[in-house]
Coordinates of N, CA and C in Angstrom, one line a residue:
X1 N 124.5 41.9 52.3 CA 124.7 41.1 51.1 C 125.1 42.0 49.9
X2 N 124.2 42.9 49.6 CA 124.7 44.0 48.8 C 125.7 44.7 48.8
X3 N 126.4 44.9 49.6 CA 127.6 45.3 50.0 C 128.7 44.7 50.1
X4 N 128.5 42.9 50.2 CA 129.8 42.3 49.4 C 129.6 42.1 48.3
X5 N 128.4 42.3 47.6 CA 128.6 42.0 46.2 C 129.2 43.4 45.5
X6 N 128.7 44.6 45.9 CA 129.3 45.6 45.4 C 130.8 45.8 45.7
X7 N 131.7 45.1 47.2 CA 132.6 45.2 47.3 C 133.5 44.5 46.4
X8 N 132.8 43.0 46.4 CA 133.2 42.1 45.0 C 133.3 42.9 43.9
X9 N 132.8 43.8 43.5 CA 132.4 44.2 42.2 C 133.6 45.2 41.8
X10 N 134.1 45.8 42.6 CA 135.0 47.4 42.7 C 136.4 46.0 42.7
X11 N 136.4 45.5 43.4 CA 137.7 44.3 43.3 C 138.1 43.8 42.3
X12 N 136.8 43.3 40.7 CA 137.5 42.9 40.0 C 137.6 43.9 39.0
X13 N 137.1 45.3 39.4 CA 137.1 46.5 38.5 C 138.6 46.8 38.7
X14 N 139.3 46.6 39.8 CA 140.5 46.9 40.1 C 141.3 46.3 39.7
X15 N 141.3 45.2 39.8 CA 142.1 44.0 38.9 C 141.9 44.3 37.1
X16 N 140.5 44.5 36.7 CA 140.7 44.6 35.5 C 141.6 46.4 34.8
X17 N 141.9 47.0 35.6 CA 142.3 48.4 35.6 C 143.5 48.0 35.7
X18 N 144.4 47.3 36.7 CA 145.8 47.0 36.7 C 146.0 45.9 36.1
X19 N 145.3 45.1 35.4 CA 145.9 44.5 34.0 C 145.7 45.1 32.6
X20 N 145.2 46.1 32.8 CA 144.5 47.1 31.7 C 146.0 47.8 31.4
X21 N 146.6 48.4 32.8 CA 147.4 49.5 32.7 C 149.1 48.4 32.6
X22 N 148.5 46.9 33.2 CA 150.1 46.0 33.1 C 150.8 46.0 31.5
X23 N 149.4 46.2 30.7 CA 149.4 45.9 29.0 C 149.8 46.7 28.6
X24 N 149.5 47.7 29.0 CA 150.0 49.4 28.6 C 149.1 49.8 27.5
X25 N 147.8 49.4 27.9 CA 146.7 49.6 26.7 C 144.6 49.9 27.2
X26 N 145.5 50.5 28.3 CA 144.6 51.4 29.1 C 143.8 52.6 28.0
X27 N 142.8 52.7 28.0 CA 142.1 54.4 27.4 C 141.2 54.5 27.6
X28 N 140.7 55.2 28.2 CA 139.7 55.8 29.5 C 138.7 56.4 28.7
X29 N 138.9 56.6 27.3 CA 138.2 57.6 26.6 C 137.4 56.4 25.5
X30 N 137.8 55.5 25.7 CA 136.6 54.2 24.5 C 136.7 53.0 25.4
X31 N 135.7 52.7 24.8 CA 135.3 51.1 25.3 C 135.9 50.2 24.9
X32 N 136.5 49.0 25.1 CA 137.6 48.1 24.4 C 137.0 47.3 23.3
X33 N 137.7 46.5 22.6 CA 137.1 46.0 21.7 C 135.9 45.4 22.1
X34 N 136.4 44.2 23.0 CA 135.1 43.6 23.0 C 133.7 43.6 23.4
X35 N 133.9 44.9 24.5 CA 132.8 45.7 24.8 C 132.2 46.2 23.5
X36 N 132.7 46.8 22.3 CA 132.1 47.2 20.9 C 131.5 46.2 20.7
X37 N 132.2 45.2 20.5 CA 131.9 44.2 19.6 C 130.5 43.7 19.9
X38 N 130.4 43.2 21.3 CA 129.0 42.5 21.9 C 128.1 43.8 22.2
X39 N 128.4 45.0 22.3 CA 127.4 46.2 22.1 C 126.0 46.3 21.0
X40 N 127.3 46.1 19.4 CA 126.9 46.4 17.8 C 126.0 44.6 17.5
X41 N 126.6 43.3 18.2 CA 125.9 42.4 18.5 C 125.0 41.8 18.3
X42 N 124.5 42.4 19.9 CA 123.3 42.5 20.6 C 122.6 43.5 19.8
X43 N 122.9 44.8 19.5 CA 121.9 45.9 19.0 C 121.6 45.3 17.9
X44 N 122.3 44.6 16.7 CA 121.6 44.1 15.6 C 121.1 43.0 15.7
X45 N 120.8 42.3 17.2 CA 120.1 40.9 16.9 C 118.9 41.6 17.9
X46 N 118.8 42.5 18.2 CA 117.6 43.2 19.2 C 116.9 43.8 17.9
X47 N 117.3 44.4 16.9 CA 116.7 44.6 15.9 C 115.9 44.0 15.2
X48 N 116.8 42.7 14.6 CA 116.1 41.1 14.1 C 115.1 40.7 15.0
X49 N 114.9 41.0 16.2 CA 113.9 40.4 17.3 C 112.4 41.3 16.9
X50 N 113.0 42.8 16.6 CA 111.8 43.3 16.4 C 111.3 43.2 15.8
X51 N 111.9 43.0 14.0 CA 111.6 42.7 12.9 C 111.0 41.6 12.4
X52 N 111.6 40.3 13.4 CA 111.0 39.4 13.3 C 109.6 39.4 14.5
X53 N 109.3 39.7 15.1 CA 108.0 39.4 15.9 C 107.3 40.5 15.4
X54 N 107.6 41.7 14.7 CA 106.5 42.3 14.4 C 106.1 41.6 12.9
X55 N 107.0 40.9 11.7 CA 106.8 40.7 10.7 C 105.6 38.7 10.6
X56 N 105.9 38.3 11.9 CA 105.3 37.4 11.9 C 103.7 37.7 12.2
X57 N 103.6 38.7 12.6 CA 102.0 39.4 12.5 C 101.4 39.0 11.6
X58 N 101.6 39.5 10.1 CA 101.6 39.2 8.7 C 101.1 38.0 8.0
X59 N 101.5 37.3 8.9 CA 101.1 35.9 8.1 C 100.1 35.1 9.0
X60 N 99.5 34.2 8.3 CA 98.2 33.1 9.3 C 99.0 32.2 10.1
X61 N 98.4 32.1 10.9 CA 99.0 30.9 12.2 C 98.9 29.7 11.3
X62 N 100.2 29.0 11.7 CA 100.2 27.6 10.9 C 100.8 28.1 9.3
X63 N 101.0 29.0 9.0 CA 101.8 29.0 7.6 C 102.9 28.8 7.8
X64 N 103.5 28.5 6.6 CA 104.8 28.5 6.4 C 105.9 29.4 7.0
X65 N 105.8 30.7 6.3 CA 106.8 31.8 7.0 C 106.7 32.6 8.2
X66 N 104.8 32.0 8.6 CA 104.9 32.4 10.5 C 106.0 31.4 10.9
X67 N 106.4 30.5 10.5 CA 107.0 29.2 11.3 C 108.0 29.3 11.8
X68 N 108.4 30.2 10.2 CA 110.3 30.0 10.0 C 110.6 31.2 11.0
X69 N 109.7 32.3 10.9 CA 110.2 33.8 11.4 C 110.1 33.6 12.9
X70 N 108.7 32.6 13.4 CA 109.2 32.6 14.7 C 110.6 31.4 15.5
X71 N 110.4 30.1 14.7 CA 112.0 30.1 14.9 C 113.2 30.6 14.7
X72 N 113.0 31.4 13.7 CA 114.3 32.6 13.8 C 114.6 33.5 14.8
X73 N 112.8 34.2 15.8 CA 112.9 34.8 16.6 C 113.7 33.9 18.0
X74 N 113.3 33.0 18.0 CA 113.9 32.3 19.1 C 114.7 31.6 19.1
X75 N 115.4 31.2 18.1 CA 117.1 31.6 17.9 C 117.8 32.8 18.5
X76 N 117.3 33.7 17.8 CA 118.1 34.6 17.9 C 117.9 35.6 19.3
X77 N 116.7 35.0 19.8 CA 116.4 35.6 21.6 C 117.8 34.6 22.4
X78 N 117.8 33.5 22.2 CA 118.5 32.8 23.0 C 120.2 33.1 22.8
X79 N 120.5 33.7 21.7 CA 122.1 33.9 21.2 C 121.9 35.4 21.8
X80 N 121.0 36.5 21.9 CA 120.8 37.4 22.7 C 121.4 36.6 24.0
X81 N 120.4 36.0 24.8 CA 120.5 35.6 26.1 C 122.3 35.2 26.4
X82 N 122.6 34.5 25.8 CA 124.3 34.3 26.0 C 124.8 35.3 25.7
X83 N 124.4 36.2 24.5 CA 125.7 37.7 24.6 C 125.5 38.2 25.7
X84 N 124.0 38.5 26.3 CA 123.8 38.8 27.4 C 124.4 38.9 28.7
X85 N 124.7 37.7 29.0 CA 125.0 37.1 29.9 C 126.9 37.6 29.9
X86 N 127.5 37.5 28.8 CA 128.8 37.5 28.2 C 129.1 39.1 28.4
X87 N 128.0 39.6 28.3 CA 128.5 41.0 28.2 C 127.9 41.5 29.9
X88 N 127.1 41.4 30.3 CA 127.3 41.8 31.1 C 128.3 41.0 32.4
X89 N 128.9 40.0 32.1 CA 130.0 39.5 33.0 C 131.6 40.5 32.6
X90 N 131.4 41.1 31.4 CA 132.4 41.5 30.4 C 132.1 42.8 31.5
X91 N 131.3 43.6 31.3 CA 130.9 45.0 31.5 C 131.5 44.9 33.2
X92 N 130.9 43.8 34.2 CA 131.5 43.9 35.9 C 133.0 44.0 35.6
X93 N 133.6 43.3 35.0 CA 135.3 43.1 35.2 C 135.7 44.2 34.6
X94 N 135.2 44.6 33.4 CA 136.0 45.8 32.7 C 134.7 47.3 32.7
X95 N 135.4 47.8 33.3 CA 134.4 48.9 33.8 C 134.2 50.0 32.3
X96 N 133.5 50.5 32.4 CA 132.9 51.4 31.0 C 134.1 53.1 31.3
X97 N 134.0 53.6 30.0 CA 135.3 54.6 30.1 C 134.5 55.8 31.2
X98 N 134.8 56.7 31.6 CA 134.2 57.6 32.1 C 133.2 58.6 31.4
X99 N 132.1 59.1 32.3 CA 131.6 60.1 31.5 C 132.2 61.2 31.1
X100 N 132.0 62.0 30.6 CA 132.1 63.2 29.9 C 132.2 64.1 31.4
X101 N 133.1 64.7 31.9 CA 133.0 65.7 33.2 C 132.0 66.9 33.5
X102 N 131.9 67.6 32.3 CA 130.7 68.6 31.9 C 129.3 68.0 32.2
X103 N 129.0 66.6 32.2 CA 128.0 66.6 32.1 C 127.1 66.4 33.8
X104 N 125.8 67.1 33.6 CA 124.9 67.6 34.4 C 124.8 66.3 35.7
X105 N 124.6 66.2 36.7 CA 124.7 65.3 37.1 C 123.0 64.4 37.2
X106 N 122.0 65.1 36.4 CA 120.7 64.4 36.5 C 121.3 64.0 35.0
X107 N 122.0 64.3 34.0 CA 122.1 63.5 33.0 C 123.3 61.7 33.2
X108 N 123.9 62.2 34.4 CA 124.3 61.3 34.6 C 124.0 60.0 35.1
X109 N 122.9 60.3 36.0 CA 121.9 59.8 36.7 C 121.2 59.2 35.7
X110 N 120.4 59.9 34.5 CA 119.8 59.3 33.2 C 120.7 58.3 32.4
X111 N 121.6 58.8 32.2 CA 122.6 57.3 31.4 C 122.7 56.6 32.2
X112 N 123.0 56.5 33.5 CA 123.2 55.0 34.1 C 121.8 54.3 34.6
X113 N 120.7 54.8 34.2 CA 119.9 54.2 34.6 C 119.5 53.4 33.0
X114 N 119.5 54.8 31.8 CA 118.9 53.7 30.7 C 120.0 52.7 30.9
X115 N 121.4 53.0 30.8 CA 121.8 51.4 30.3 C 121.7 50.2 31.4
X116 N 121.3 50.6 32.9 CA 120.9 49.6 33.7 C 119.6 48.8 33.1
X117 N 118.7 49.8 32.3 CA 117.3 48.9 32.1 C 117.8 48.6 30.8
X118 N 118.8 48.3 30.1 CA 119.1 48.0 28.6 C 119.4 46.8 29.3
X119 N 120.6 46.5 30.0 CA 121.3 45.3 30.7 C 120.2 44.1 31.1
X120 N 119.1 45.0 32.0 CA 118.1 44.0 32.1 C 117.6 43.2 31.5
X121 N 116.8 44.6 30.4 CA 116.1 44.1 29.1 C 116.7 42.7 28.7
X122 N 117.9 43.0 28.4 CA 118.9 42.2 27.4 C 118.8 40.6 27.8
X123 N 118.3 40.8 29.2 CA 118.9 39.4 30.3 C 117.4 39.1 30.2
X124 N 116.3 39.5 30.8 CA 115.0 39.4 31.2 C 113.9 38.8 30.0
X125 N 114.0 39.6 29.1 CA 113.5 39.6 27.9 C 113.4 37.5 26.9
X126 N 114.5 37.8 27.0 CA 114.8 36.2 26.6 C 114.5 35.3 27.1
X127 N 114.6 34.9 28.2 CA 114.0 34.4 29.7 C 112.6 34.4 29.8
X128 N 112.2 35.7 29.4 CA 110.4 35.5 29.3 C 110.0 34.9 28.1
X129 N 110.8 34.7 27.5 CA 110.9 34.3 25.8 C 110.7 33.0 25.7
X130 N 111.3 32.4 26.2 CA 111.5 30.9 26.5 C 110.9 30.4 27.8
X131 N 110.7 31.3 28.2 CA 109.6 30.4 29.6 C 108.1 30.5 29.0
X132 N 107.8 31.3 27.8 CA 106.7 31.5 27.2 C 106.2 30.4 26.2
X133 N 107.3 29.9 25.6 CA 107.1 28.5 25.1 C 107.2 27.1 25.5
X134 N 107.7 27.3 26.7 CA 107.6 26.0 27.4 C 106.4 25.4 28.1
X135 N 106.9 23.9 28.2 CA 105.1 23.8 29.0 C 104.7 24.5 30.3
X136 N 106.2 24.2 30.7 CA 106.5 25.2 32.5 C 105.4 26.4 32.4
X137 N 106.1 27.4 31.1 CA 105.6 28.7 31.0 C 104.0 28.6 30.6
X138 N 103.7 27.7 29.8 CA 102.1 27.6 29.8 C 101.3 27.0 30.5
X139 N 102.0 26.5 31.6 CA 101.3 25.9 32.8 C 100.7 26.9 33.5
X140 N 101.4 27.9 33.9 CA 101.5 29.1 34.7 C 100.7 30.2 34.3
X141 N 100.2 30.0 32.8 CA 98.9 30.9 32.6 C 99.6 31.8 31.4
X142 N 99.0 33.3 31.0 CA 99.3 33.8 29.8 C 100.5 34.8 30.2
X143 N 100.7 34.9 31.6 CA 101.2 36.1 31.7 C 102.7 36.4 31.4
X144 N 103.6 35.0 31.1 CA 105.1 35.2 30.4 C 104.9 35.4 29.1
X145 N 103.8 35.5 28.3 CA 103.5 36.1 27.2 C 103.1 37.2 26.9
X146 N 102.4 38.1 27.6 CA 101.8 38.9 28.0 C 103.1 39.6 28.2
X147 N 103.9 39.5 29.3 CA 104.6 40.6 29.9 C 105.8 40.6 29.2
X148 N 106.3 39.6 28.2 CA 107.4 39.5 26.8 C 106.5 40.7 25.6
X149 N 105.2 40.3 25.7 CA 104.9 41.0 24.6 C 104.8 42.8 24.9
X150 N 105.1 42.9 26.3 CA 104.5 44.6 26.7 C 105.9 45.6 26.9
X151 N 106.7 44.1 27.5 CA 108.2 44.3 27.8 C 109.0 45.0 26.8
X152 N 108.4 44.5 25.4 CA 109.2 44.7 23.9 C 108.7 46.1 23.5
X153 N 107.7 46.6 23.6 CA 107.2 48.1 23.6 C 108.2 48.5 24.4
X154 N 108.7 48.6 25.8 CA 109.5 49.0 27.0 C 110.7 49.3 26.2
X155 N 111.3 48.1 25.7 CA 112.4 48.3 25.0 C 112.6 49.2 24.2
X156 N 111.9 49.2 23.3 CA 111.6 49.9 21.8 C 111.6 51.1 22.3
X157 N 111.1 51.8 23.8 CA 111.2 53.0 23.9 C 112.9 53.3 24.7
X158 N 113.2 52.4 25.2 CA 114.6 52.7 26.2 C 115.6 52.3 24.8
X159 N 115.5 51.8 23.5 CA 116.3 51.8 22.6 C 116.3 53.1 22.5
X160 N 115.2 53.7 22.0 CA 115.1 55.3 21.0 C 115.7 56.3 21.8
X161 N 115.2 55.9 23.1 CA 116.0 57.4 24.3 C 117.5 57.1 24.3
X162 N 117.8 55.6 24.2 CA 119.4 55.7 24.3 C 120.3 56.3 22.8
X163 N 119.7 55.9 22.2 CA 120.1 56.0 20.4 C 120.1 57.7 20.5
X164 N 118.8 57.9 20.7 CA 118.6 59.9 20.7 C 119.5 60.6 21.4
X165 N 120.0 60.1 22.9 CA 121.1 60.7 23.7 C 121.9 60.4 22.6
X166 N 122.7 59.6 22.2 CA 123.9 59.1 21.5 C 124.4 60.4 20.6
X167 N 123.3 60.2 19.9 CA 122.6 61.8 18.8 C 123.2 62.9 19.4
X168 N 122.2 62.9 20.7 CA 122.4 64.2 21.1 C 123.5 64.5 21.3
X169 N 124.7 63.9 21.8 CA 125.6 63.9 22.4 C 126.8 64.0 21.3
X170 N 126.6 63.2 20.5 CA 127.6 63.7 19.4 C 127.2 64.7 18.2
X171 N 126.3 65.0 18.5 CA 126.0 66.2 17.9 C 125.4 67.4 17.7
X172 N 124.6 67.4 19.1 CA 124.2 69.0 19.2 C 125.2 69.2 20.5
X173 N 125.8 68.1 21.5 CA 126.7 68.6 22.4 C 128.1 68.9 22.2
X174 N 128.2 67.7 20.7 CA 129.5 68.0 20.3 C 131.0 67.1 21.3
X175 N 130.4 65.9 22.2 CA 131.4 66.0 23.2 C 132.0 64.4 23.0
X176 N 131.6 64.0 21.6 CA 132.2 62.9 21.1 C 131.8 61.5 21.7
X177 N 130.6 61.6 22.3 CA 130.4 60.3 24.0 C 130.2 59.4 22.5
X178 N 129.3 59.5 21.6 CA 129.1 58.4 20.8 C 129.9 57.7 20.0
X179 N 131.5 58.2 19.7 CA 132.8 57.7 18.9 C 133.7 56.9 20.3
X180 N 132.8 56.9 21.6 CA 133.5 55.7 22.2 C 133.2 54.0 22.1
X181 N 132.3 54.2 21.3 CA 131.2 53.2 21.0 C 131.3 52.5 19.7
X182 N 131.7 53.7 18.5 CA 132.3 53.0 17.4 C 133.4 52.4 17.2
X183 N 133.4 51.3 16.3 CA 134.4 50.8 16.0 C 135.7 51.5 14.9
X184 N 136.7 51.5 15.3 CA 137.9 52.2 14.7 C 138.1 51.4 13.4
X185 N 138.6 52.7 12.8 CA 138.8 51.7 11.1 C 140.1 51.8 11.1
X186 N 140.8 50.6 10.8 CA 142.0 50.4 10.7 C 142.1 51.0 9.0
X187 N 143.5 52.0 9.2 CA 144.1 52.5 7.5 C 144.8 51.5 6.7
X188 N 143.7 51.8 5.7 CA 144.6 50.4 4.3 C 146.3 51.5 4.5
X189 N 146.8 50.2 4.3 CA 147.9 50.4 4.2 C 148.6 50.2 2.6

């Protein structure tokens, strides 16, 4: 089963590589727009997630701005959950630029593993989010709340190690991996 899904998987990597190169707008060295785009997204509504479930601490159960902050949080888990989904359908079809050739092969091994457990995160997280407010989810005991609330520590650490590589990479290695990821400024004209 794994093996036609992975064969599936290299098939539409191929297809999206020879409509990449039909356009004549192939570059192997950044990520395409819209891969940026739902990257910067997701990172600033994974932010808002933190900010809001840590800031609802703060206030008494049953107040006013616990109310609002946690409907905001779960809003904004569920518009996660569709980029989610969007990007990583985005990510199978259009494959990510290559690594850096210099680099070590246990570091390589380390980047594809954090952004496997980012992809997760991204998917899993929200899902426990919403099965945690449902009756479904409170039928079944505390543990979709529990393991949303342990999961988001998880995060918070696989954010900092990815962000710190980022760092590291554009700037004590110098090998530019992090300017694949920014967005290009178009020159006023």
């Amino acid at each position: 089963m794994f093996a036609k899904i992975h064969d599936a998987r290299l098939r539409l990597r191929r297809r999206a590589d020879l409509h990449q190169q039909s356009k004549g707008t192939m570059n192997s060295e950044r990520y395409d727009k819209a891969a940026i785009w739902l990257h910067w997204v997701v990172a600033a509504m994974v932010l808002a997630q933190f900010a809001t479930g840590w800031l609802w601490g703060f206030f008494e159960r049953g107040s006013e701005p616990r109310f609002y902050l946690f409907r905001i949080h779960i809003v904004i888990g569920t518009i996660i959950l569709v980029a989610a989904v969007l990007r990583t359908g985005w990510r199978l079809t259009h494959p990510a630029p290559p690594l850096p050739a210099e680099m070590r092969p246990a570091h390589v091994v380390l980047a594809r593993l954090t952004h496997g457990l980012l992809y997760l995160a991204i998917l899993v997280q929200p899902v426990l989010g919403l099965l945690t407010i449902t009756a479904f989810g409170k039928s079944i005991g505390r543990w979709p709340r529990d393991l949303h609330l342990s999961l988001s520590y998880i995060i918070a650490l696989i954010v900092a190690v990815h962000v710190a590589a980022a760092f590291w990479h554009q700037y004590l290695r110098k090998d530019g991996l992090l300017l694949r990821m920014v967005p290009r400024r178009v020159p006023r004209t």
